[in-house]
XYZ file of C-alpha atoms in Angstrom:
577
model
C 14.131 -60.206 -17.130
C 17.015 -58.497 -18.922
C 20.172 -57.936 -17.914
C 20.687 -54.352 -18.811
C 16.820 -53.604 -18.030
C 16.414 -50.311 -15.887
C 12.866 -51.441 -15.023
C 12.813 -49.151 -12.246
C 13.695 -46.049 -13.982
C 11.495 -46.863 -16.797
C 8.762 -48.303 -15.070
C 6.983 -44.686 -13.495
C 6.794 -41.539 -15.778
C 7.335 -38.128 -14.913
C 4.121 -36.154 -14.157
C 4.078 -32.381 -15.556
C 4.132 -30.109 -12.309
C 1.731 -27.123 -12.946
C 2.974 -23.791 -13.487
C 1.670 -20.583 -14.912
C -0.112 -20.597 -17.918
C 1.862 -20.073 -21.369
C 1.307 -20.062 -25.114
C 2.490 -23.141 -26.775
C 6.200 -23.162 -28.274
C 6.261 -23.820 -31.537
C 8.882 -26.958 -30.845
C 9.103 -29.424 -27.912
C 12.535 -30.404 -26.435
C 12.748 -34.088 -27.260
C 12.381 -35.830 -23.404
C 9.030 -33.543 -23.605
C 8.135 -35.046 -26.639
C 8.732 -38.721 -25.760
C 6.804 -37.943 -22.251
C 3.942 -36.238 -23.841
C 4.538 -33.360 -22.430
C 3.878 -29.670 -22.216
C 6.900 -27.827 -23.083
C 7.909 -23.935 -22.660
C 10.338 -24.435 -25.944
C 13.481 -22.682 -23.390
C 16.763 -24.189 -23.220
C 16.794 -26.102 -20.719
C 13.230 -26.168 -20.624
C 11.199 -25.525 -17.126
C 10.464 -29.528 -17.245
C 14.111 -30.790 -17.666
C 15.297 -28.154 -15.170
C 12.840 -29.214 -12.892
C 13.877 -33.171 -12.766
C 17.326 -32.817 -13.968
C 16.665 -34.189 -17.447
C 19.204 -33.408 -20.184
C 16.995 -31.025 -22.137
C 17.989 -31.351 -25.931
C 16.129 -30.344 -29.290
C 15.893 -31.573 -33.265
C 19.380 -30.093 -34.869
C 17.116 -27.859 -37.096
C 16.141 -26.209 -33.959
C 18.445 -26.253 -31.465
C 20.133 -22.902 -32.886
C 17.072 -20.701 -32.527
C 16.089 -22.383 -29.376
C 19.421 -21.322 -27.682
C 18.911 -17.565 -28.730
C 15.222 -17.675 -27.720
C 16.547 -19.019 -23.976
C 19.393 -16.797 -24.112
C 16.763 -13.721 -23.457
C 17.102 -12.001 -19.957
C 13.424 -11.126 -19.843
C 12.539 -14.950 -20.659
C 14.931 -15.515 -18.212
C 13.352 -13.758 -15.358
C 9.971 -15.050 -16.003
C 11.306 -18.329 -15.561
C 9.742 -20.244 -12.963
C 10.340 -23.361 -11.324
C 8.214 -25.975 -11.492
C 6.516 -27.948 -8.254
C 4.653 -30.930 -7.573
C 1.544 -31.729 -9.409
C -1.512 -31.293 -7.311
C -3.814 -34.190 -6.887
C -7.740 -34.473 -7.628
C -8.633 -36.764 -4.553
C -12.551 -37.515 -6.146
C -10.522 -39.466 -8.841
C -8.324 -41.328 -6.128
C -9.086 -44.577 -6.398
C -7.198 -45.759 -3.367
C -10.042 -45.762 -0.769
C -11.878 -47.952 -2.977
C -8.966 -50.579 -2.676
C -9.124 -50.516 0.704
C -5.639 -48.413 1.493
C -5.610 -44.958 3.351
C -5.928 -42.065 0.983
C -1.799 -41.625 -1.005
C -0.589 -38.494 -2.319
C 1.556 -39.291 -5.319
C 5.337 -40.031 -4.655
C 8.628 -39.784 -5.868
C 10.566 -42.199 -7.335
C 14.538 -41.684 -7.071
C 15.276 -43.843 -10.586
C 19.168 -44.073 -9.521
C 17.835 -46.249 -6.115
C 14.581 -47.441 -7.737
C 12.824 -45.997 -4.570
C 9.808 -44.873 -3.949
C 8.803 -42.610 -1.381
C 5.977 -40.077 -0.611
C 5.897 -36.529 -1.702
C 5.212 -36.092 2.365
C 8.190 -37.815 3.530
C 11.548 -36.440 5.055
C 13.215 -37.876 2.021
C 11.634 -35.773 -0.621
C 10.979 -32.495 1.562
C 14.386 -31.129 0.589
C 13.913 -31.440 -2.892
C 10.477 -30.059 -2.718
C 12.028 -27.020 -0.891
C 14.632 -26.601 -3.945
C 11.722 -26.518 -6.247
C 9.710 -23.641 -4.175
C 13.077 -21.954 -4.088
C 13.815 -22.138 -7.716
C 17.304 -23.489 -6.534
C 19.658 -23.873 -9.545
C 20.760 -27.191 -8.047
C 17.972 -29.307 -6.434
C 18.890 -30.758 -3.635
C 18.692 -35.121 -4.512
C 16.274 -37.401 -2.981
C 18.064 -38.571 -0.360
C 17.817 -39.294 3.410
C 19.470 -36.246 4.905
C 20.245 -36.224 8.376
C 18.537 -39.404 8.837
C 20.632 -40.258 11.890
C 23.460 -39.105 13.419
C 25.931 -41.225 11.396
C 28.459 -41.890 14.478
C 29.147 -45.592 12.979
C 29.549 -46.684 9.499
C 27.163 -49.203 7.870
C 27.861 -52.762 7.378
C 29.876 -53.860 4.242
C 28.333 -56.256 1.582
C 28.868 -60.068 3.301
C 27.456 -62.078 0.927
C 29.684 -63.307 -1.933
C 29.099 -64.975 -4.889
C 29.313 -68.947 -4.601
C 27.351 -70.651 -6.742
C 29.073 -71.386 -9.549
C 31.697 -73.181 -7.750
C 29.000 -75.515 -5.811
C 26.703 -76.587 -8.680
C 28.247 -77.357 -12.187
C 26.190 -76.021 -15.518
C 24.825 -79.142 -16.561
C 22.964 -79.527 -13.224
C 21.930 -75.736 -13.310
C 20.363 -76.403 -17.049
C 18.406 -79.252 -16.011
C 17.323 -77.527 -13.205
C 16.133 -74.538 -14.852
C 14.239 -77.014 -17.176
C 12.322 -78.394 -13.894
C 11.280 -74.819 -13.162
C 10.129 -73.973 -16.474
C 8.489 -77.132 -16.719
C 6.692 -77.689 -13.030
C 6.624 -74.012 -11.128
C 6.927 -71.385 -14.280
C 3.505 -72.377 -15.811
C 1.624 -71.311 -12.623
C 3.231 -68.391 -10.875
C 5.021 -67.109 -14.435
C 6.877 -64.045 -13.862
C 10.149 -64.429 -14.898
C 11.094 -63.877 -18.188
C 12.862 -67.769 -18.834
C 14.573 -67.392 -21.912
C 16.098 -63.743 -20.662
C 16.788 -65.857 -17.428
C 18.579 -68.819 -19.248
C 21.054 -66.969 -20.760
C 22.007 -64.554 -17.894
C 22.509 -68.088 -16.309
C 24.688 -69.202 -18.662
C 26.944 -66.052 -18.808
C 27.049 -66.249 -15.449
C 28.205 -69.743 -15.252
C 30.653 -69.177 -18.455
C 32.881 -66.188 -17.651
C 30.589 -62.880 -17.378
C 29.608 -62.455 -13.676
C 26.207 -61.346 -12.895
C 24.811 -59.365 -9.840
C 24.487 -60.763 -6.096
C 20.962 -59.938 -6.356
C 20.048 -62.230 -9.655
C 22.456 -65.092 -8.039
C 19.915 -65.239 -5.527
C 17.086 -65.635 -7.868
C 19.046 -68.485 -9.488
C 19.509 -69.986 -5.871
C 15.372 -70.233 -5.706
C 14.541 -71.479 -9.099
C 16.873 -73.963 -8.239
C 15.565 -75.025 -4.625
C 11.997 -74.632 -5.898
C 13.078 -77.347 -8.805
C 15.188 -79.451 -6.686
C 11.819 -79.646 -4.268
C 10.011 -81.070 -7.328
C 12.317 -82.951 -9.139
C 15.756 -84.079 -6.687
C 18.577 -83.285 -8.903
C 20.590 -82.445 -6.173
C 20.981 -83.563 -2.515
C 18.797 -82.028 0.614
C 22.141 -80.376 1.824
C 22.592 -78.499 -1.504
C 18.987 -77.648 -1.309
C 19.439 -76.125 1.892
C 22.541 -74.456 1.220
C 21.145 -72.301 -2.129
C 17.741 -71.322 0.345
C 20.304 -70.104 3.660
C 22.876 -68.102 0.330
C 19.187 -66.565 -1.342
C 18.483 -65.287 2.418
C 21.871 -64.135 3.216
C 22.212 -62.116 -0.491
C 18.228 -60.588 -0.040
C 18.703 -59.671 3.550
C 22.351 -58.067 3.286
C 21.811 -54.240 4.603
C 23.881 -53.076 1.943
C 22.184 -54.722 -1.439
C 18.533 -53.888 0.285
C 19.336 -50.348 -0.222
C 18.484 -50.636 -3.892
C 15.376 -52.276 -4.429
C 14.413 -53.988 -7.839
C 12.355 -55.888 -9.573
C 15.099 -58.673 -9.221
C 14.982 -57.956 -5.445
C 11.302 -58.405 -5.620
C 11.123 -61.560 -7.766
C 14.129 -63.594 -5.302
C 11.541 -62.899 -2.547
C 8.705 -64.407 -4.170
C 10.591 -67.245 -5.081
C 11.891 -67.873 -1.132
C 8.182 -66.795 -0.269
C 7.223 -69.818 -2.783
C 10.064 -72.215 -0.964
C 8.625 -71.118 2.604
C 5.052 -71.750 1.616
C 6.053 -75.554 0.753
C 8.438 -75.893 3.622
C 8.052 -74.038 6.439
C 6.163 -72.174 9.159
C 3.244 -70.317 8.239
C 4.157 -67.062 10.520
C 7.553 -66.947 8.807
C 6.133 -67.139 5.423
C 3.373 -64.535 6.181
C 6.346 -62.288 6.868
C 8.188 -63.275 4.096
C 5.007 -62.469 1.796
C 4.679 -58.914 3.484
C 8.152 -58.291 2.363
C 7.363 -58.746 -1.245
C 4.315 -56.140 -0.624
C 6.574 -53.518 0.897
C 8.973 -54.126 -2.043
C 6.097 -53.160 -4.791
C 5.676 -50.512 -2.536
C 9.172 -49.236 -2.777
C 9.524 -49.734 -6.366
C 6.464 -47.589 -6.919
C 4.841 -50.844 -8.537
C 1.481 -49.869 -6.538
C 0.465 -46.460 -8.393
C -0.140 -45.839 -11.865
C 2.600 -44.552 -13.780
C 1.146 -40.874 -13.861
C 0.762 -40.514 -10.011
C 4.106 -40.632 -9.829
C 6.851 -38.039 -10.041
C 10.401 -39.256 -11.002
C 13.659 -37.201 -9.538
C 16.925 -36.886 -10.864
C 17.883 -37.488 -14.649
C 16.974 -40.546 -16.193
C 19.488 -42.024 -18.817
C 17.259 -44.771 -19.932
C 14.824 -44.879 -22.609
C 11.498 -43.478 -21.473
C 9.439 -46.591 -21.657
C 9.678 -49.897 -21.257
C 9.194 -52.440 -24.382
C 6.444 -54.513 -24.237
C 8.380 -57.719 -23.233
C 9.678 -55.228 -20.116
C 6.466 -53.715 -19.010
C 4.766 -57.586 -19.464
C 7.469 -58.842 -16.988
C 6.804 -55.508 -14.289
C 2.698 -55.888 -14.227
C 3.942 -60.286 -13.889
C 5.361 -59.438 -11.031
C 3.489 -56.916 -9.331
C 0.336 -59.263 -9.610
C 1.924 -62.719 -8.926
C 3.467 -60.659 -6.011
C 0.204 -59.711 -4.665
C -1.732 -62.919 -5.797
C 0.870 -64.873 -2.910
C 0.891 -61.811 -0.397
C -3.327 -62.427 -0.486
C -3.334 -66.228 -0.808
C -1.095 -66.861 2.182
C -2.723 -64.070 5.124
C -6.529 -65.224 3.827
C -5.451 -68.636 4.439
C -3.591 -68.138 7.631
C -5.977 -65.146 8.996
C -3.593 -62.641 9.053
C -3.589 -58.818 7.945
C -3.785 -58.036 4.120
C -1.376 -55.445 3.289
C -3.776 -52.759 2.154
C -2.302 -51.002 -0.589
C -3.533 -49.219 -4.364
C -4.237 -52.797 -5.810
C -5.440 -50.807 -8.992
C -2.592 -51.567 -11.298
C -2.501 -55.078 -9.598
C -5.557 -56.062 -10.466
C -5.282 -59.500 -12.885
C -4.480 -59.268 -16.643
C -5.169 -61.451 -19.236
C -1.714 -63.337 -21.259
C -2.324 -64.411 -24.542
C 1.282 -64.297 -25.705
C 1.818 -67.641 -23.772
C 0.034 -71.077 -24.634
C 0.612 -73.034 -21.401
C 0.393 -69.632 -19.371
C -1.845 -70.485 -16.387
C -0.624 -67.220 -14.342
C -4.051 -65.445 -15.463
C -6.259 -68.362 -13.981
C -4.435 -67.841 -10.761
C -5.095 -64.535 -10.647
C -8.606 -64.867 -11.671
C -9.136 -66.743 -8.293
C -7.574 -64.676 -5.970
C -9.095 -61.354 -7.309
C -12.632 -62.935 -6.289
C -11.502 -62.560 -2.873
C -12.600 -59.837 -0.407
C -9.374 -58.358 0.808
C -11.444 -56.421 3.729
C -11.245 -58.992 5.980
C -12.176 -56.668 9.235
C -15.315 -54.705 8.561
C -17.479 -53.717 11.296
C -21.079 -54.759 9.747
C -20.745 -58.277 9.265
C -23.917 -58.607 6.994
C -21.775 -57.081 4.358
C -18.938 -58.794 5.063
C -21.013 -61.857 4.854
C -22.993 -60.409 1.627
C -19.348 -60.471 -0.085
C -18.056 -64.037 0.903
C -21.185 -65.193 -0.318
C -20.918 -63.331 -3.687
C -17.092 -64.651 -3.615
C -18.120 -67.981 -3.518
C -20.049 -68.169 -6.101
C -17.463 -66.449 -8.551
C -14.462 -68.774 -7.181
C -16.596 -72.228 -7.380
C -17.757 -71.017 -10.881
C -14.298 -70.251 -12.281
C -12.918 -73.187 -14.639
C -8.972 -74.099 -14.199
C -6.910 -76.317 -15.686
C -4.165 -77.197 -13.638
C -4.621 -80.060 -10.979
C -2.381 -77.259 -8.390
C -5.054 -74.396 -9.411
C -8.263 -77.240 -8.502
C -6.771 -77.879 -4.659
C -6.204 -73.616 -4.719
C -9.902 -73.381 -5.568
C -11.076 -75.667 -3.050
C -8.321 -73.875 -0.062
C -10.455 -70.596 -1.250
C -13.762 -71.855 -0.675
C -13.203 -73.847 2.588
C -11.487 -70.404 3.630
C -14.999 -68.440 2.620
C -16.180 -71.078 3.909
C -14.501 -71.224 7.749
C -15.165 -67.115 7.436
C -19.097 -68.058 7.410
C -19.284 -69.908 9.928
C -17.582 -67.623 12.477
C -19.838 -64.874 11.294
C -22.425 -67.372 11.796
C -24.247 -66.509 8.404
C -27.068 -67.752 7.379
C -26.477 -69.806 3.434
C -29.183 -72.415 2.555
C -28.748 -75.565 0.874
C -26.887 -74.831 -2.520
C -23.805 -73.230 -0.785
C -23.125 -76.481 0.913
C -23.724 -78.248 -2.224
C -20.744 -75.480 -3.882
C -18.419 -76.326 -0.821
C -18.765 -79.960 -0.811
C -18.256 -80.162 -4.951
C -15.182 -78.118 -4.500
C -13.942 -80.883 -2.327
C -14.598 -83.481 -3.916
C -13.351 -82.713 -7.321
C -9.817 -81.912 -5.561
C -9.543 -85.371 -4.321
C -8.169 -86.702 -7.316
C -6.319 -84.141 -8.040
C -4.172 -84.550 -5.087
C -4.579 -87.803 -5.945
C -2.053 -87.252 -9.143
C 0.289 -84.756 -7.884
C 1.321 -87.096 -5.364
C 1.550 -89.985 -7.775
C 3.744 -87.838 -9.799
C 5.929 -86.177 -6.861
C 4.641 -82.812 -7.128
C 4.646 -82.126 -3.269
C 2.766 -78.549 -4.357
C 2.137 -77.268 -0.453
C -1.238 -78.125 -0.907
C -1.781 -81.990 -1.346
C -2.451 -82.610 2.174
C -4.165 -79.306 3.288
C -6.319 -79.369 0.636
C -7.665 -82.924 1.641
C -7.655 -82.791 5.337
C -9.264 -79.359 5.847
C -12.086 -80.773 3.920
C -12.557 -83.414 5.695
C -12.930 -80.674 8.618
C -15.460 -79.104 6.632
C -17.444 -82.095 6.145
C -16.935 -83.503 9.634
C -18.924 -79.904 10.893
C -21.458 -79.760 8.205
C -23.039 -82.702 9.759
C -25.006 -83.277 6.887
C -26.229 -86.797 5.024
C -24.287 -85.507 1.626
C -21.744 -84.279 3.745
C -21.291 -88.029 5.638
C -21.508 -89.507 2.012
C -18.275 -88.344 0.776
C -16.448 -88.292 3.770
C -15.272 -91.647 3.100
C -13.581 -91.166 -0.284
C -12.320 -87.978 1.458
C -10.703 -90.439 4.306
C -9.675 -92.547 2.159
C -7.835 -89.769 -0.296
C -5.880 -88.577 2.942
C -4.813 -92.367 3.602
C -3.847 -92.587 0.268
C -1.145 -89.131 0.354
C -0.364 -90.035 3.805
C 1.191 -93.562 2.565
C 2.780 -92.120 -0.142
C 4.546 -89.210 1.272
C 5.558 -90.555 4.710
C 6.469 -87.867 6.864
C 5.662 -86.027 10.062
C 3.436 -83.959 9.248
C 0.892 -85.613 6.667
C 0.697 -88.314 9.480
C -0.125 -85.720 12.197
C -2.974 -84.501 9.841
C -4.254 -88.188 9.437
C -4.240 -88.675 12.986
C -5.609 -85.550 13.611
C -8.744 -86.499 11.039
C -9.179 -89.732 12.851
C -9.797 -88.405 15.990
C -12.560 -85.638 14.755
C -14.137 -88.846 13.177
C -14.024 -90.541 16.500
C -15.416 -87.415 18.017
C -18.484 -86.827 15.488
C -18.892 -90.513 15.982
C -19.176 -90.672 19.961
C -21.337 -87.309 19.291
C -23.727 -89.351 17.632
C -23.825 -91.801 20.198
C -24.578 -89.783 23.194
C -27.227 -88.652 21.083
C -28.814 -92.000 20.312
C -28.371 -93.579 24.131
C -30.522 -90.050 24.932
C -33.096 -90.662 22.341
C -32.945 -94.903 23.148
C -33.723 -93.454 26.767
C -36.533 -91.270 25.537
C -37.939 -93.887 23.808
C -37.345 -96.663 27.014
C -39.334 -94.686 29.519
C -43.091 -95.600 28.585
C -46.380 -95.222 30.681
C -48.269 -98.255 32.767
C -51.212 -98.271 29.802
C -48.352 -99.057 27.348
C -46.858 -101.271 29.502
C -50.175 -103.099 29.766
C -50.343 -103.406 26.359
C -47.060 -104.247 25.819
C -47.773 -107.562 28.048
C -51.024 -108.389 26.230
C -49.376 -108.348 23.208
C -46.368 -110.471 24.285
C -49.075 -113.156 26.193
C -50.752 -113.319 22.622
C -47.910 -114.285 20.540
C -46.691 -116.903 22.850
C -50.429 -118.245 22.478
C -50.476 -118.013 18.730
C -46.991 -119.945 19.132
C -48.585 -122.670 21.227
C -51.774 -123.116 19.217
C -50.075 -123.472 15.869
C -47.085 -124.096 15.357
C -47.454 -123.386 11.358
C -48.282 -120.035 12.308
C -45.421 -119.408 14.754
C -43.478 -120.079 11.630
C -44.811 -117.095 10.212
C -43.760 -114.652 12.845
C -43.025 -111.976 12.941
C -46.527 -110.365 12.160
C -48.066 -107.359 12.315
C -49.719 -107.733 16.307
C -51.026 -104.453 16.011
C -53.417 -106.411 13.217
C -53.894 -109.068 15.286
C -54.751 -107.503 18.380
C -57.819 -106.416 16.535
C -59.241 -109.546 15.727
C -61.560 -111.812 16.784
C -60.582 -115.324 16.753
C -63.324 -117.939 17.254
C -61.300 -120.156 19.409
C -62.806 -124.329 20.936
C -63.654 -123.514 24.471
């Protein structure tokens, strides 16, 4: 991520509002020409008038352009332009499960996004039906009464006096090494050297100091370089910079990637209501960046001073983070049962990388786009229908990162926990799926916890499969519950703390459960079996008489026993008298 990147000017084109229909000029002013544009040929054009563009022509033309505009009749026909109108049987938003979205407005000065129907951009629609000579800005008039002032900026920047470079560099190593690989959406080499200017004499913004603060407590979580205190310290001055009043005003990309790295932190470290919250956040951040629409279904205000679009290495870093953004937002509420923010996941959908050989960010993304994101529909059979279909796609995928095994095996014991509410009816073969995804993540937690990866899910993985095979009540599922016990033991001893002994404890006493289950079951059965009629009874005796005779007759054949009496009670025996 650049420096001097204006990702959220350049990120959303200008649509061409329509206006009455004209002849073709015979030259295109040249921000019409790099936006592909329709252009009246005037000075300033209808298009640049309309956004506040600086409307400029070729030298060779700019003379007889000027005269042409200069005309009192072209003048007067002039119109000014208004908001595109939108086909809604192309709008694909339904289909992704959000309410029906009129394209917006984004303000490229703020980076914010807003919808043509809001308050905000009413006024400047107003100008445009008007044909004001000055549009009014997208801004939020007479949003309150403004009897106080707001807040002043309280964070400051710290963090160069509390860590020294040389700890910085190795910790940015630990990130690129350990976290970058799987959720890569930061540009590292553009990030290393904003890191080192800002540690050697050129300042950067609040905003990227608090991405630095969670690259660094994501690495220090992974690999200690620096004490717990320290740790703490960089997560509380990454809150304090991403929640100031003032800096939220102006959202960013930046903005957007230092939440996903605290969501990351949270997700390893704390609560699971705080990091749903923290997850949402990033969601309404796309949203206010405009990262959730196509490019040409939104309409950029005010004049735009950057280049038109993004390079490729910009525009690879925007769609990075707009899908890894999404790809946590889903993981963490289908996991934890909570809402999925439901928003145009069109130009989120997952992208293939090839530009990167140890990029595993497309694998990840692969997973999580198998999953139904309608997690409320009324006719459960369909519901159902897709889990099953999900299933199969997320047990069939092929990753290659021990992290991306235990996330395949959280997604189908969540599919999996889904069923069984719904109380759907899956045959053999999807028990088979669910208990192989299981038990190939065994060792894999196995090995990040040999190598100190404490990835959130080491222990979760394990002990909500041991859940899952506890309720499946099943001889295969029995089978490998004992390597699965055994794996838990195994992370438990090594890591040592509260809570992978609660889930050990926790484990043990569903085994103790299933297992006094089973015996209430046998002592009713043992019961069953106890309670016999006065014929059998009879029998019974006879048979017992007999085999103390056979004893005391011969004792070679007493050595014998036991025998099949059932054989012997139909012989005849010629016995002395």
């Amino acid at each position: 991520m650049s420096a001097n990147s204006a990702p959220d000017s350049s990120r959303i084109d200008s649509t061409l509002p329509p206006g009455p229909a004209r002849q073709r000029s015979r030259q295109a002013c040249l921000p019409c020409r790099r936006r592909k544009r329709k252009c009246d040929g005037k000075l300033p054009c209808n298009v640049c008038q309309g956004y506040d563009y600086e409307c400029e022509y070729d030298e060779t033309f700019q003379i007889a352009t000027q005269k042409r505009a200069s005309s009192p009749n072209q003048l007067s026909h002039q119109r000014a332009p208004k908001f595109s109108r939108v086909d809604h049987s192309t709008d694909t938003s339904k289909q992704d499960g959000g309410p029906s979205i009129l394209p917006g407005v984004l303000g490229p000065s703020k980076a914010r996004y807003v919808g043509r129907y809001s308050s905000i951009a009413f006024p400047l629609y107003v100008g445009l039906e008007l044909q004001a000579t000055k549009l009014p800005r997208l801004h939020s008039f007479a949003y309150h009464t403004g009897i106080r002032k707001e807040p002043p900026c309280a964070a400051h920047s710290e963090l160069t006096e509390r860590i020294i470079w040389n700890t910085a560099r190795s910790l940015i190593e630990v990130y690129s090494a350990i976290v970058n690989p799987i959720f890569g959406f930061l540009d590292m080499d553009s990030f290393y050297t904003r890191c080192e200017m800002h540690w050697h004499g050129q300042p950067q913004d609040l905003i990227f100091e608090a991405m630095i603060c969670g690259v660094f407590a994501l690495a220090s979580l992974f690999k200690e370089r620096i004490d717990q205190g320290t740790e703490m310290w960089l997560t509380l001055h990454a809150k304090n910079i991403i929640e100031d009043s003032d800096l939220s005003r102006f959202p960013s990309l930046e903005h957007i990637a230092a939440w996903i790295l605290r969501t990351l932190y949270l997700r390893c470290t704390g609560r699971p209501h705080v990091t749903w919250l923290s997850s949402c956040t990033i969601m309404h951040l796309v949203e206010a960046t405009g990262l959730h629409h196509a490019p040409e279904s939104v309409i950029q205000a005010g004049r735009n001073d950057s280049n038109d679009s993004p390079t490729p290495p910009a525009l690879d870093t925007i769609n990075r983070i707009a899908q890894v953004a999404n790809c946590l937002h889903v993981l963490i509420a289908f996991e934890y049962g909570r809402s999925i923010l439901a928003i145009n996941r069109r130009v989120l959908e997952y992208a293939d990388y090839k530009s990167r050989a140890t990029d595993l960010t497309p694998q990840l993304c692969r997973l999580v786009a198998a999953l139904p994101t309608h997690q409320h529909k009324e006719d459960t059979a369909v519901l159902a229908q897709e889990l099953f279909s999900a299933l199969e796609k997320i047990a069939e995928n092929t990753v290659d990162h021990d992290f991306l095994v235990l996330l395949r095996t959280d997604l189908v014991l969540g599919i999996y926990r889904r069923l069984r509410v719904l109380d759907a009816k899956y045959h053999h073969g999807h028990n088979e799926k669910i208990i192989s995804a299981g038990v190939v993540a065994l060792p894999a937690a196995r090995k990040l916890v040999s190598q100190n990866q404490p990835w959130w899910n080491v222990v979760g993985s394990v002990f909500q499969f041991v859940c899952a095979l506890i309720v499946m009540d099943t001889p295969s599922s029995y089978e490998k519950l004992v390597d699965a016990m055994d794996t838990l033991e195994f992370i438990v001893g090594h890591l040592d703390t509260h809570l992978a002994k609660e889930a050990l404890s926790t484990a043990r006493q569903l085994v103790h459960a299933s297992l006094n289950k089973k015996r209430k079951g046998v002592e009713v059965l043992q019961r069953i079996v106890g309670t016999e009629t006065p014929e059998a009874a009879t029998s019974t005796q006879k048979a017992d008489q007999l085999t103390q005779d056979m004893v005391s007759l011969s004792p070679l054949l007493a050595g014998q026993l036991p025998f099949d009496l059932d054989y012997l009670w139909a012989t005849h025996f010629n016995l002395p008298s």
